[in-house]
XYZ file of C-alpha atoms in Angstrom:
751
model
C 82.384 106.742 60.998
C 81.981 109.149 63.907
C 80.804 106.301 66.122
C 83.831 104.218 65.156
C 86.198 107.072 65.941
C 84.472 107.608 69.283
C 84.754 103.929 70.167
C 88.461 103.761 69.279
C 89.083 106.891 71.323
C 87.409 105.280 74.315
C 89.535 102.145 74.005
C 92.859 103.938 74.019
C 91.972 106.786 76.352
C 89.965 104.739 78.845
C 86.538 105.211 80.370
C 85.386 105.594 83.969
C 84.839 102.203 85.549
C 82.148 101.153 87.991
C 83.132 101.144 91.652
C 81.761 98.903 94.360
C 82.229 98.452 98.059
C 81.993 94.966 99.464
C 82.195 92.761 102.490
C 83.548 89.362 101.596
C 84.157 86.503 103.988
C 85.166 82.963 103.427
C 85.023 80.128 105.949
C 86.470 76.657 105.688
C 83.901 74.157 106.937
C 84.872 70.586 106.265
C 85.504 70.188 102.572
C 83.423 73.159 101.498
C 83.861 76.898 101.768
C 81.107 79.362 102.468
C 81.166 82.831 101.026
C 79.016 85.788 101.981
C 79.129 89.012 99.995
C 77.342 92.331 100.020
C 77.665 94.786 97.161
C 76.584 98.390 96.969
C 76.936 100.380 93.791
C 78.549 103.773 94.027
C 77.464 104.792 90.564
C 74.029 105.539 89.175
C 73.054 104.195 85.790
C 74.671 106.127 83.031
C 72.450 108.517 81.134
C 72.275 108.549 77.390
C 75.412 109.994 75.850
C 73.404 112.472 73.802
C 71.387 113.922 76.634
C 68.575 111.361 76.946
C 65.183 113.099 77.124
C 66.080 116.499 75.733
C 63.648 117.657 72.970
C 64.938 119.239 69.808
C 63.262 122.350 68.492
C 62.664 121.198 64.948
C 61.271 124.537 63.775
C 64.613 126.162 64.463
C 66.574 123.426 62.673
C 68.299 124.846 59.535
C 67.209 121.893 57.430
C 63.540 121.684 58.456
C 61.380 120.805 55.338
C 59.330 124.018 55.569
C 62.455 125.967 54.707
C 63.217 123.758 51.708
C 59.795 124.463 50.216
C 60.710 128.110 49.910
C 63.755 127.420 47.718
C 63.746 127.442 43.835
C 63.705 124.181 41.817
C 67.261 124.903 40.621
C 68.483 125.229 44.150
C 66.737 122.033 45.189
C 68.243 120.111 42.248
C 71.752 121.265 43.125
C 71.203 120.301 46.712
C 70.112 116.752 45.736
C 73.132 116.323 43.421
C 75.422 117.429 46.261
C 73.891 114.879 48.622
C 74.352 112.085 46.059
C 77.972 113.116 45.526
C 78.705 113.077 49.255
C 76.985 109.700 49.589
C 79.163 108.159 46.860
C 82.349 109.580 48.419
C 81.336 108.272 51.860
C 80.566 104.825 50.464
C 83.974 104.586 48.754
C 85.781 105.674 51.925
C 83.890 103.124 54.001
C 84.576 100.359 51.488
C 88.299 101.067 51.383
C 88.488 101.358 55.183
C 86.774 98.011 55.570
C 89.262 96.356 53.239
C 92.188 97.812 55.186
C 90.656 96.666 58.461
C 90.473 93.115 57.159
C 94.232 93.197 56.582
C 95.281 94.897 59.847
C 95.402 93.552 63.390
C 94.597 95.990 66.180
C 97.060 95.443 68.986
C 96.023 95.978 72.573
C 98.209 97.798 75.086
C 97.637 94.880 77.467
C 100.265 92.141 76.987
C 97.905 89.228 77.529
C 96.287 89.867 74.142
C 97.858 88.752 70.909
C 95.002 90.303 68.951
C 91.503 91.573 69.537
C 88.327 91.517 67.499
C 87.301 94.542 65.398
C 86.292 97.318 67.759
C 82.663 97.445 68.809
C 81.299 99.885 71.326
C 79.437 97.190 73.209
C 82.671 95.185 73.756
C 84.198 97.883 75.959
C 82.945 97.298 79.520
C 84.133 96.479 83.028
C 83.182 93.558 85.239
C 81.826 94.319 88.668
C 83.176 92.657 91.805
C 80.596 89.850 91.965
C 81.450 88.876 88.374
C 85.156 88.850 89.121
C 84.779 86.729 92.222
C 82.599 84.179 90.440
C 84.975 83.991 87.481
C 87.991 83.436 89.721
C 86.278 80.613 91.583
C 85.164 79.006 88.321
C 88.393 79.264 86.359
C 90.941 78.434 89.096
C 90.607 74.649 89.243
C 92.084 71.746 91.173
C 92.579 69.943 87.854
C 94.962 72.611 86.579
C 96.695 72.904 89.956
C 97.262 69.146 90.002
C 98.681 69.263 86.471
C 101.093 72.000 87.546
C 102.123 70.080 90.667
C 103.091 67.093 88.532
C 104.891 69.243 85.973
C 106.891 71.326 88.459
C 107.792 68.537 90.888
C 111.524 67.893 90.877
C 113.794 65.714 92.982
C 116.711 68.129 92.590
C 116.485 71.867 91.938
C 118.942 73.604 94.233
C 119.644 77.250 93.432
C 121.723 77.726 90.289
C 121.617 74.039 89.344
C 120.489 72.596 86.012
C 117.275 71.491 87.716
C 116.616 75.055 88.859
C 117.252 76.391 85.358
C 114.963 73.755 83.823
C 112.111 74.864 86.086
C 112.809 78.514 85.245
C 112.490 77.735 81.531
C 109.223 75.868 82.094
C 107.737 78.793 83.988
C 108.910 81.259 81.349
C 107.307 79.077 78.695
C 104.006 79.035 80.578
C 103.965 82.816 80.919
C 104.609 83.194 77.191
C 101.867 80.710 76.373
C 99.452 82.883 78.346
C 100.466 85.849 76.172
C 102.256 87.710 78.980
C 105.277 89.968 78.565
C 108.218 88.160 80.178
C 111.775 88.866 81.259
C 114.499 87.466 83.507
C 116.802 88.955 86.112
C 120.327 87.531 86.392
C 122.487 87.653 89.507
C 125.850 86.227 90.531
C 125.602 85.330 94.196
C 127.850 83.662 96.744
C 126.512 80.634 98.570
C 127.881 77.831 100.713
C 128.035 74.192 99.665
C 129.485 71.221 101.589
C 133.189 70.766 100.968
C 134.923 67.593 99.844
C 135.713 66.994 103.512
C 132.414 66.470 105.297
C 131.578 68.507 108.352
C 132.183 66.478 111.505
C 131.068 66.381 115.131
C 133.135 64.579 117.790
C 131.908 63.823 121.311
C 134.533 62.967 123.937
C 137.030 62.416 121.124
C 134.902 60.082 118.991
C 133.151 60.897 115.709
C 129.374 60.889 116.183
C 127.993 59.299 113.027
C 127.833 61.520 109.893
C 125.284 63.715 108.159
C 124.890 65.338 104.758
C 123.120 68.278 106.365
C 124.837 71.632 106.742
C 124.135 75.275 107.498
C 125.071 77.768 104.799
C 127.003 80.872 105.864
C 128.333 79.241 109.038
C 131.801 80.321 110.095
C 134.320 77.898 108.575
C 136.537 76.675 111.374
C 137.104 73.901 113.935
C 136.321 74.616 117.598
C 136.047 72.686 120.830
C 134.127 73.262 124.045
C 132.012 71.743 126.790
C 128.434 70.794 125.859
C 125.511 72.931 127.050
C 121.863 72.129 126.340
C 119.852 75.357 125.759
C 116.356 74.160 124.750
C 115.303 76.119 121.589
C 118.076 78.704 121.796
C 115.689 81.611 122.326
C 116.783 84.738 124.186
C 114.553 83.720 127.108
C 116.173 80.268 127.196
C 119.613 81.788 127.606
C 118.284 84.144 130.279
C 117.085 81.122 132.266
C 120.589 79.663 132.078
C 122.102 82.951 133.245
C 119.616 83.101 136.120
C 121.176 79.788 137.249
C 124.649 81.326 136.976
C 125.528 79.060 134.050
C 128.166 80.624 131.818
C 127.637 80.225 128.054
C 131.119 81.509 127.208
C 133.155 78.914 125.269
C 130.388 76.306 125.290
C 129.175 74.202 122.355
C 125.435 74.824 122.600
C 122.906 72.140 121.635
C 119.450 73.453 120.695
C 116.272 72.049 119.192
C 115.051 73.107 115.756
C 111.797 75.072 115.725
C 110.061 78.232 117.042
C 112.602 80.604 115.483
C 115.048 80.609 112.594
C 118.415 78.847 112.674
C 120.094 82.241 112.205
C 118.428 83.703 115.297
C 119.437 80.706 117.419
C 123.074 81.064 116.378
C 123.049 84.850 116.859
C 121.664 84.448 120.384
C 124.424 81.981 121.287
C 127.158 84.049 119.636
C 126.103 87.160 121.579
C 127.030 85.276 124.760
C 130.370 84.088 123.338
C 129.439 80.460 122.745
C 132.056 78.626 120.672
C 129.624 76.748 118.370
C 125.976 75.697 117.923
C 124.546 72.274 117.068
C 120.877 72.184 115.965
C 118.866 68.958 116.005
C 115.233 67.960 115.262
C 113.672 66.541 118.428
C 111.087 63.786 117.814
C 108.605 65.759 119.917
C 108.636 68.365 117.128
C 109.571 66.384 114.030
C 108.137 63.114 112.793
C 111.059 62.127 110.563
C 113.549 59.287 110.304
C 116.372 59.317 112.821
C 119.033 59.753 110.117
C 117.218 62.445 108.083
C 119.489 65.457 107.553
C 118.519 69.090 108.130
C 119.510 71.880 105.743
C 119.327 75.626 106.312
C 121.287 78.854 106.595
C 122.462 81.026 109.499
C 122.741 84.474 107.889
C 120.859 86.894 110.132
C 119.513 88.720 107.112
C 118.358 88.131 103.549
C 120.073 88.321 100.178
C 123.698 87.698 99.277
C 125.611 88.440 102.510
C 128.698 89.405 100.509
C 126.894 92.272 98.730
C 124.989 93.810 101.652
C 122.628 96.602 100.653
C 123.539 96.537 96.954
C 122.727 94.086 94.136
C 124.912 91.198 92.985
C 124.879 92.072 89.296
C 127.879 90.780 87.385
C 128.886 94.235 86.154
C 128.879 95.712 89.662
C 132.340 96.533 91.008
C 132.033 94.987 94.443
C 133.893 96.589 97.320
C 135.134 94.016 99.832
C 132.164 93.752 102.171
C 130.084 91.301 104.088
C 126.855 91.444 106.023
C 126.949 92.180 109.732
C 124.492 89.283 110.036
C 127.110 86.625 109.235
C 127.926 84.583 112.357
C 131.421 84.519 113.831
C 131.017 80.975 115.180
C 130.508 77.637 113.417
C 127.076 76.050 113.328
C 125.991 72.621 112.150
C 122.837 70.523 112.023
C 122.842 66.986 113.413
C 120.333 64.162 113.005
C 118.076 62.646 115.655
C 120.473 59.716 115.810
C 123.505 61.956 116.388
C 121.645 64.037 118.983
C 120.666 60.895 120.887
C 124.290 59.706 120.954
C 125.343 62.988 122.586
C 122.353 64.052 124.696
C 121.797 60.652 126.294
C 125.321 60.789 127.773
C 125.337 64.367 129.063
C 125.939 64.863 132.755
C 125.656 67.980 134.852
C 122.638 69.708 136.316
C 119.040 68.941 135.488
C 117.439 71.279 132.971
C 114.812 73.912 133.882
C 111.131 73.004 134.005
C 109.674 72.269 130.588
C 113.024 71.558 128.926
C 112.930 67.765 129.365
C 109.724 67.215 127.393
C 111.623 65.921 124.364
C 111.467 62.399 122.975
C 115.089 61.425 122.368
C 115.589 57.826 123.509
C 117.171 57.246 126.931
C 117.746 60.968 127.404
C 117.298 62.929 130.645
C 117.986 66.282 128.931
C 120.688 67.252 131.419
C 122.510 70.520 130.770
C 125.990 68.970 130.422
C 129.201 69.421 132.395
C 132.822 70.350 131.793
C 133.805 66.805 130.857
C 131.338 66.583 127.961
C 133.711 67.937 125.329
C 132.393 68.414 121.784
C 134.460 69.249 118.698
C 132.720 70.891 115.751
C 134.448 70.957 112.360
C 132.822 72.944 109.532
C 134.389 72.706 106.057
C 131.771 74.407 103.857
C 132.995 75.953 100.606
C 131.983 79.442 99.422
C 131.216 79.447 95.688
C 129.667 81.847 93.179
C 126.472 80.824 91.391
C 124.509 82.398 88.564
C 120.799 82.505 89.349
C 117.768 83.749 87.446
C 114.506 85.278 88.589
C 111.667 84.884 86.070
C 108.879 87.441 85.567
C 105.634 87.823 83.664
C 103.353 90.858 83.708
C 99.717 91.657 83.051
C 99.612 95.386 82.406
C 96.856 97.526 83.849
C 94.488 99.524 81.645
C 94.497 102.775 83.638
C 97.461 102.926 86.041
C 99.865 100.530 84.349
C 102.782 102.051 86.286
C 101.278 100.860 89.593
C 101.641 97.152 90.267
C 101.290 94.331 92.748
C 103.821 91.478 92.727
C 102.928 87.849 93.465
C 106.036 85.748 94.111
C 107.077 82.172 94.825
C 110.394 80.504 95.635
C 111.453 78.040 92.936
C 114.513 76.273 94.405
C 114.885 73.768 97.248
C 117.598 71.639 98.851
C 115.619 68.426 98.369
C 112.277 67.754 96.673
C 110.891 70.888 98.362
C 107.300 69.963 97.556
C 105.638 72.146 100.205
C 108.523 74.622 100.271
C 108.495 75.559 96.597
C 106.501 73.257 94.288
C 103.052 74.165 95.649
C 103.773 77.904 95.520
C 105.193 77.697 91.995
C 102.171 75.716 90.800
C 99.773 78.280 92.275
C 101.779 81.131 90.747
C 101.371 79.666 87.266
C 97.708 78.786 87.796
C 96.864 82.299 88.995
C 98.637 83.765 85.960
C 96.637 81.470 83.666
C 93.347 82.226 85.401
C 93.663 86.009 85.338
C 94.908 86.183 81.746
C 91.972 83.981 80.736
C 89.567 86.362 82.502
C 91.045 89.213 80.457
C 91.063 87.409 77.130
C 87.635 85.823 77.296
C 85.549 87.657 79.874
C 86.348 91.333 79.470
C 88.211 91.873 82.734
C 90.335 95.034 82.596
C 92.536 95.454 85.687
C 93.188 99.084 86.479
C 96.697 98.325 87.748
C 99.367 95.844 86.662
C 100.085 92.405 88.134
C 103.640 91.020 88.118
C 104.257 87.300 88.645
C 107.747 86.462 89.953
C 109.585 83.151 90.343
C 112.570 83.583 92.686
C 115.746 81.531 92.877
C 118.014 80.946 95.912
C 115.182 81.300 98.378
C 116.655 78.520 100.535
C 119.679 80.714 101.285
C 117.553 83.523 102.720
C 115.372 85.029 99.959
C 118.541 85.754 97.986
C 116.973 86.135 94.533
C 114.128 88.312 95.787
C 116.350 90.538 97.936
C 118.890 91.072 95.150
C 116.037 92.166 92.872
C 114.810 94.605 95.514
C 118.319 95.986 95.978
C 118.802 96.351 92.234
C 115.568 98.206 91.533
C 114.740 99.892 94.826
C 114.479 103.376 93.338
C 112.327 102.080 90.460
C 109.964 100.313 92.832
C 109.433 103.388 94.993
C 105.854 104.684 94.595
C 105.123 102.072 91.935
C 104.893 98.686 93.646
C 102.021 98.917 96.120
C 101.906 95.369 97.526
C 103.600 91.959 97.604
C 102.019 88.537 98.185
C 104.200 85.526 98.986
C 103.158 82.011 97.938
C 105.963 80.257 99.834
C 105.010 77.449 102.242
C 101.286 78.204 101.864
C 100.325 74.650 102.845
C 101.845 72.557 105.635
C 98.680 71.447 107.481
C 94.921 71.744 107.351
C 93.260 72.903 110.587
C 94.662 76.408 111.073
C 95.037 79.510 108.888
C 97.852 81.865 109.934
C 98.968 85.052 108.267
C 101.494 87.805 108.696
C 101.065 91.125 106.950
C 101.487 94.855 106.978
C 98.833 96.467 109.190
C 97.716 98.310 106.048
C 96.478 94.957 104.695
C 94.848 93.544 107.846
C 91.342 94.646 106.974
C 91.494 93.332 103.396
C 92.882 89.971 104.478
C 90.424 89.527 107.333
C 87.491 90.408 105.089
C 88.651 87.788 102.600
C 89.224 84.911 105.007
C 87.434 84.279 108.296
C 89.223 83.095 111.437
C 92.644 84.422 110.493
C 95.334 84.033 113.141
C 97.636 87.011 112.706
C 101.262 86.493 113.750
C 104.287 88.817 113.754
C 106.319 88.997 110.550
C 109.813 87.649 111.130
C 113.038 86.839 109.373
C 111.788 83.375 108.381
C 108.945 84.863 106.305
C 109.848 85.396 102.658
C 107.781 88.610 102.593
C 110.024 90.145 105.278
C 112.548 91.924 102.984
C 109.731 93.437 100.912
C 108.085 94.797 104.045
C 111.068 95.901 106.120
C 113.785 96.654 103.549
C 111.723 98.117 100.687
C 108.717 99.459 102.600
C 106.166 97.596 100.461
C 102.966 96.377 102.197
C 103.253 92.574 102.126
C 101.332 89.420 102.954
C 102.499 85.905 103.765
C 100.037 83.231 104.899
C 99.772 79.476 105.383
C 97.441 76.627 106.120
C 99.133 74.749 108.940
C 98.476 72.406 111.839
C 97.674 73.508 115.363
C 99.826 70.717 116.829
C 103.443 71.190 117.945
C 104.616 68.898 115.141
C 106.622 70.875 112.592
C 106.448 70.141 108.877
C 109.843 68.776 107.678
C 110.909 71.785 105.610
C 114.579 71.685 104.658
C 114.748 67.876 104.526
C 114.485 65.226 101.834
C 111.166 64.199 103.409
C 109.405 67.293 102.024
C 107.526 65.256 99.388
C 104.011 65.044 97.984
C 103.263 61.985 100.130
C 104.385 63.790 103.286
C 102.259 66.831 102.509
C 99.212 64.646 101.864
C 99.606 63.115 105.333
C 99.934 66.517 106.983
C 96.824 67.822 105.172
C 94.727 64.680 105.761
C 94.802 64.161 101.991
C 93.258 67.545 101.217
C 96.257 69.135 99.491
C 94.415 70.019 96.274
C 91.390 71.504 98.040
C 93.627 73.585 100.293
C 95.713 74.673 97.303
C 92.592 75.886 95.508
C 91.463 77.786 98.604
C 94.926 79.337 98.978
C 94.801 80.354 95.310
C 91.392 81.934 95.808
C 92.622 83.924 98.819
C 95.555 85.294 96.803
C 93.336 85.866 93.774
C 90.663 87.753 95.715
C 93.199 89.990 97.465
C 94.967 90.669 94.163
C 91.816 91.381 92.176
C 90.521 93.695 94.890
C 93.775 95.675 94.798
C 93.739 96.072 90.995
C 89.980 96.457 90.530
C 88.889 99.317 92.797
C 89.523 102.978 92.098
C 91.054 103.336 95.579
C 93.675 100.967 96.981
C 92.299 98.808 99.793
C 95.093 99.785 102.199
C 93.813 101.066 105.547
C 96.215 103.726 106.852
C 94.286 103.990 110.136
C 95.575 100.537 111.172
C 99.039 101.941 111.892
C 97.525 104.385 114.387
C 97.052 101.693 117.027
C 100.495 100.164 116.344
C 102.259 103.493 116.844
C 100.130 104.311 119.887
C 100.990 100.961 121.510
C 104.749 101.513 121.154
C 104.528 105.118 122.334
C 102.589 103.978 125.396
C 105.278 101.407 126.269
C 108.081 103.929 125.784
C 106.296 106.528 127.883
C 105.758 104.096 130.750
C 109.417 103.041 130.787
C 110.741 106.588 130.433
C 108.713 107.663 133.468
C 109.897 104.596 135.402
C 113.561 105.280 134.569
C 113.213 108.931 135.495
C 111.560 108.036 138.803
C 114.478 105.749 139.644
C 116.961 108.442 138.647
C 118.522 106.412 135.816
C 117.272 108.734 133.054
C 117.603 112.537 133.166
C 114.459 114.649 133.281
C 115.591 116.444 130.109
C 114.369 113.431 128.127
C 110.810 114.451 127.269
C 107.953 112.566 125.611
C 106.456 115.769 124.206
C 107.779 115.449 120.669
C 107.108 111.721 120.288
C 103.534 112.267 121.471
C 103.248 115.149 119.028
C 104.467 112.943 116.157
C 101.952 110.267 117.131
C 99.195 112.892 117.115
C 100.313 114.125 113.697
C 99.951 110.642 112.243
C 96.536 110.204 113.878
C 95.308 113.466 112.392
C 96.778 112.756 108.948
C 95.090 109.330 108.826
C 91.759 110.817 109.928
C 92.080 113.620 107.383
C 92.671 111.124 104.578
C 89.632 109.052 105.574
C 87.565 112.243 105.613
C 88.926 113.253 102.215
C 87.912 109.872 100.782
C 84.366 110.251 102.113
C 84.044 113.719 100.590
C 85.693 112.979 97.240
C 84.174 112.115 93.895
C 85.443 108.562 93.523
C 84.561 108.600 89.825
C 87.237 111.257 89.340
C 90.254 109.166 88.330
C 92.758 111.944 88.908
C 91.429 112.539 92.405
C 91.668 108.803 93.158
C 95.239 108.710 91.896
C 96.197 111.588 94.205
C 94.641 109.782 97.184
C 96.343 106.506 96.226
C 99.709 108.284 96.075
C 99.227 109.451 99.652
C 98.330 105.918 100.753
C 101.371 104.438 98.997
C 103.766 106.803 100.791
C 102.993 105.437 104.260
C 104.925 102.147 104.361
C 108.051 103.504 102.732
C 108.043 106.521 105.042
C 108.356 104.174 108.022
C 111.826 103.126 106.825
C 114.394 105.002 108.883
C 116.291 107.378 106.569
C 119.081 107.554 109.144
C 120.190 103.917 108.848
C 122.508 102.546 106.163
C 121.109 99.456 104.394
C 124.637 98.002 104.500
C 124.628 98.139 108.288
C 120.975 97.403 108.961
C 118.997 96.032 106.020
C 115.580 96.005 107.712
C 115.018 99.710 108.306
C 111.293 99.662 109.145
C 110.991 101.285 112.593
C 107.861 99.299 113.530
C 108.384 95.910 111.877
C 112.125 95.770 111.169
C 115.098 94.884 113.342
C 117.959 96.907 114.779
C 118.647 99.729 117.222
C 116.534 102.160 115.146
C 113.237 100.347 115.836
C 110.696 101.305 118.479
C 110.965 97.776 119.897
C 114.705 98.353 120.398
C 113.944 101.614 122.217
C 111.702 99.693 124.623
C 114.458 97.113 125.229
C 117.062 99.859 125.670
C 114.937 101.523 128.343
C 114.613 98.179 130.094
C 118.413 97.872 130.104
C 118.758 101.430 131.458
C 116.252 100.650 134.203
C 118.170 97.491 135.160
C 121.529 99.273 135.145
C 122.990 96.869 132.553
C 126.407 97.545 131.069
C 124.879 97.611 127.580
C 122.764 100.650 128.500
C 123.999 103.809 126.770
C 121.866 106.872 127.545
C 123.399 109.040 124.821
C 122.777 106.355 122.208
C 119.193 106.001 123.446
C 118.578 109.764 123.204
C 119.932 109.780 119.643
C 117.782 106.851 118.484
C 114.802 108.293 120.346
C 115.065 111.573 118.421
C 115.546 109.863 115.037
C 112.567 107.545 115.579
C 110.431 110.539 116.552
C 111.248 112.359 113.349
C 110.686 109.221 111.234
C 107.113 109.016 112.561
C 106.616 112.731 111.948
C 107.989 112.315 108.432
C 105.507 109.515 107.778
C 102.668 111.759 109.005
C 103.878 114.510 106.667
C 103.938 112.110 103.699
C 100.423 110.920 104.474
C 99.144 114.501 104.824
C 99.926 115.163 101.168
C 101.050 118.630 100.118
C 103.433 120.737 102.198
C 100.674 123.174 103.065
C 98.649 120.326 104.604
C 101.429 119.085 106.885
C 101.101 119.215 110.662
C 104.676 120.074 111.627
C 104.895 121.386 115.164
C 108.294 119.882 116.004
């Protein structure tokens, strides 16, 4: 009885788990992957619960036989009768308890269990890292992934459509089948759809073919202007035009798709007062049919642009508002065929070196002249749609209120096979695999894992961003990481990733030969990282060639993806699933979160070095007053360096079997990313508040650019504005250092 009570107490109160450190690498070589792993135990074998080798002094025991021999026969007889009476009572209690146990199910606090076997002490254990890794590799199979790919493939599942809802119900059903707790999140969002009158493009007064493609959130108007070819529409492309004294004002700009988002291309043109933007897929970048339409959006932001900074719940009383990232000029995609009809007839000056490397037929890639008049007519319609995000959770056994989220976009404009189907299939397979490891193999994650299927991703991570906006305060200090499964496969010979610096070490130890790239607006993890301050990862298998995968077209099909992966889609999908699984399991298995706070030290130091160099240069030239000092920014940088070093030292000197101590350390680690969000910026005005990875005048990158403008004497240079942003950025870094330091008495506050 006592043993049973002890066992039950252990189940509901938890036991210390084993802790391991590891080095894990994985390398794609041909069709096989090679894994090397080193484990070192941080715990000695447990000693016997009763003290092991301690000897009992029997002669001092109150019931030692020598004492009984001294008692009278009457006393001995009474003692025997008492023992028999207690034995009978104990037997009856045990019998009745056993009958009640047969009729009662013991429910686990983990949602993946419907029921568990009668409690046995030997059933309560934890898997070590090598067991977990082997189980993941064994249970996550190409057979199941292929089944999911077939089940979740859909020719039509645009956000808010019946096809989208059908997929949502399928995913919800899968999560329930796995025994997970599930829920949905409903939003009413505004999106653009083509109007009854198709968008049109006229060149020299004549309609240039037609296209079903369109760009959501374009300005709805008709404009006219002279044509101007601007390569990819990057900021550096427009600077090259300005260096030639070519005025962008009033021009209809033609740019190639690729290298940066549609929204950034349009914003760059609008900043120079262009009248409209036409975006086309050049054959040098896209291997698609000449009449294949392009779909996309041009909101320089994420989420519903008509509820900026707050969620689009139906019961919310919306003030009249719109995102500052909405363009003021019309934008439209055109096909290869339409682009050829226009570009082949452009006159004017020859384009700069490197701009004529395209493959449009009979085209010289001239810049255009005043007689090449283009009319752009955009008739999109703004409508309200109801969308649903779908969730399932595996609750942790120790810190259930700390969780990682794995998410995948569900919707697409066309088939969206690589855009959404692959990610959705992996999401479901990972949920199945991990719940199976819990049900059948004894895995007990310390922290919770949330699986999320997002809608309206094609319109700029709308579903995901609205969820973040709706629950931002709830997610603070609870959600410690996000992993995106969007567009994880579009090629086969290159592995690229973008992530929070906190996650670099974990990702690089999981996968060899990782090419790290900056996180930008086109990455679906971007709002998690820069709006919510949650360490995030987005990665992809892609091709090293300049050919772009045809995302946002009807050619995003299973056959297309097979060609781009040299018919290795399933093998790459399994590898991608293993990467996500290993990162996830590592983050929910160890006592301490695998987030390296020291990685931000070099990022901050790099920006401070650039700012210091430019401040000194501006002061030397007399364009910046000497009262602007680097002292406090350097001090804030030093504070973060010392706080990171102090935490690393604290980890080395701590008892990592002390769960409360680990939780305190983890809380300090989790404060870092969120503390890098500028508290001085309104989310309505600037959604991406992260001063190192976000966008806007509050970022350190913007400070560097502002100093460059001051040095060049540009009209946009405002010294007072720079000094204000400089001070606020300094204190944001100091605030992050304070948060990392822990308690107020440990803070290094010399400012």
